[in-house]
Amino acid sequence: MEFSFSEEQLMIRQAARDYAQRELFLDVIERDEKSIYPEKHVKALAELGFMGMMVDPKYDGGGMDAVSYVLAMEEISKVDSSVAVIMSVNNSLVCWGLETFGNEEQKEKWLKPLARGEKIGAFLLSEPEAGSDATSQRTTAEDHGDFYLLNGTKNWITNGNTASTYLVIAQTDTSAGHKGINAFIVDRHSAGISVGPHENKMGMRSSDTHSVMFTDVKVPKENRIGENGFGFKFAMQTLDGGRIGIAAQALGIASGAYELAVKYAKQRKAFGTEIINHQAVAFKLADMAVKIETARLLVLKAAWLKDQHKPYGIASAMAKQYCADIAMEVTTEAVQIHGGYGYVKEYHVERLMREAKLTQIYEGTSEIQKVVISRAISRNEINF
Ligand code: CAA
């Protein structure tokens, strides 16, 4: 068993760390407060090759492995999870979905600009009445021979306004349940698309979250991904990989909060000594460190399995659930260690705590991950 990283993986992590600490950190509080979309940072990440990290270079991607991707995600998320989620959706949902299941023409036309980061993608699965219950899609795509007509509303769409390319999940045959669901590549500027206002969120406030409405939107037949009826499995398999990215994001939020808490505990004095010398604080930090290390092992294992082309759906659900839950615990303790200072924006930990909450909700709630894991237990697929 090998627990070390390659030179290349370490270089990628360092590049992400440098960018996050030197550039993202500077204006993260203002972006969060005013919900400012981080346009210049998304462009800079594209230049670093971070918007299509795992895409084959023949489709203009970075050709990096999933382990490198999670290392970069962790570093970016330590500082700004709004930027991290923009990166994550583009990399692990949109680019991966297109590269894995798209045909050659689709990859040439749609994947290449996304992998270069010239264009941004969005993944449109959730609906007002279909979040966790993803098979209950109400958005319809009616077959009209050469094209489909798309009607319906999607909710909580990351990159909903800035994306040029949408991957839309819709029902083509309402009588066929999940087998009547398809996935489509949709040009965001097609006639009949309208985008709702920016959601005023608790955390990750500068990422671009919107509802998207489709009214008689014409989608060419060649934009359907895969065989007829493949859309639900497309969404599920794509989310298996997406959840590794969100697990890495949650891990980054937790480790960012931990690092701030350690620094503060070594400087702040109370009762005549630095507070790290008080067992009440020291034991909190010890618990936080153990949780982060455990979370890191789960994320890296899921990414490693993906790189080895071994099944990783269950590992990804475990990593997502655990990392998100400990991110909430660790950030809450980081605020507690900071006392009153933790409750004000300048110390960053309150923002990390708000960001942690979303990792328990999107790309499958913590409860949905337990559904996935417990069903695998019932099928005798989890054995130690
Ligand atoms: N891989 C391949 N196939 C899968 C699969 C997977 N991971 N999971 C399910 N399937 C298949 C099943 O085998 C089944 O196929 P058959 O009928 O041919 O056997 C079919 O899909 C239906 O599966 P289920 O019966 O298990 O479906 P279900 O209705 O019980 O739902 C669920 C399963 C796991 C709860 C699923 O609905 C789910 O994951 N829900 C959460 C959705 C989610 O994560 N949403 C996040 C939105 S995206 C987002 O947040 C992006 C963003 O912008 C940040």
PDB file of N, CA, C and O in Angstrom, residues 4 90 166 214 316-317 322 382:
ATOM      1  N   SER A   4       1.935   7.786  -0.520  1.00  0.00           N
ATOM      2  CA  SER A   4       2.552   9.056  -0.915  1.00  0.00           C
ATOM      3  C   SER A   4       2.018   9.531  -2.265  1.00  0.00           C
ATOM      4  O   SER A   4       1.481   8.745  -3.042  1.00  0.00           O
ATOM      5  N   ASN A  90     -18.168  22.182 -13.235  1.00  0.00           N
ATOM      6  CA  ASN A  90     -17.638  22.139 -14.603  1.00  0.00           C
ATOM      7  C   ASN A  90     -16.798  20.873 -14.828  1.00  0.00           C
ATOM      8  O   ASN A  90     -16.942  20.192 -15.843  1.00  0.00           O
ATOM      9  N   TYR A 166     -25.675  23.794 -20.995  1.00  0.00           N
ATOM     10  CA  TYR A 166     -26.445  23.106 -19.963  1.00  0.00           C
ATOM     11  C   TYR A 166     -26.523  21.617 -20.291  1.00  0.00           C
ATOM     12  O   TYR A 166     -26.757  21.253 -21.448  1.00  0.00           O
ATOM     13  N   PHE A 214     -37.705  26.594 -19.018  1.00  0.00           N
ATOM     14  CA  PHE A 214     -37.707  26.237 -20.437  1.00  0.00           C
ATOM     15  C   PHE A 214     -39.136  26.308 -20.968  1.00  0.00           C
ATOM     16  O   PHE A 214     -40.027  25.652 -20.426  1.00  0.00           O
ATOM     17  N   SER A 316     -17.682   6.839  -3.025  1.00  0.00           N
ATOM     18  CA  SER A 316     -17.952   8.265  -3.201  1.00  0.00           C
ATOM     19  C   SER A 316     -19.091   8.721  -2.280  1.00  0.00           C
ATOM     20  O   SER A 316     -19.037   9.804  -1.691  1.00  0.00           O
ATOM     21  N   ALA A 317     -20.116   7.880  -2.117  1.00  0.00           N
ATOM     22  CA  ALA A 317     -21.221   8.229  -1.202  1.00  0.00           C
ATOM     23  C   ALA A 317     -20.705   8.309   0.242  1.00  0.00           C
ATOM     24  O   ALA A 317     -21.075   9.227   0.991  1.00  0.00           O
ATOM     25  N   TYR A 322     -19.493  11.538   4.904  1.00  0.00           N
ATOM     26  CA  TYR A 322     -18.630  11.754   6.065  1.00  0.00           C
ATOM     27  C   TYR A 322     -17.968  13.141   6.026  1.00  0.00           C
ATOM     28  O   TYR A 322     -17.955  13.867   7.019  1.00  0.00           O
ATOM     29  N   ILE A 382     -21.146  -4.426   0.722  1.00  0.00           N
ATOM     30  CA  ILE A 382     -20.134  -3.810   1.590  1.00  0.00           C
ATOM     31  C   ILE A 382     -19.647  -4.863   2.580  1.00  0.00           C
ATOM     32  O   ILE A 382     -20.387  -5.297   3.470  1.00  0.00           O
TER      33      ILE A 382
END
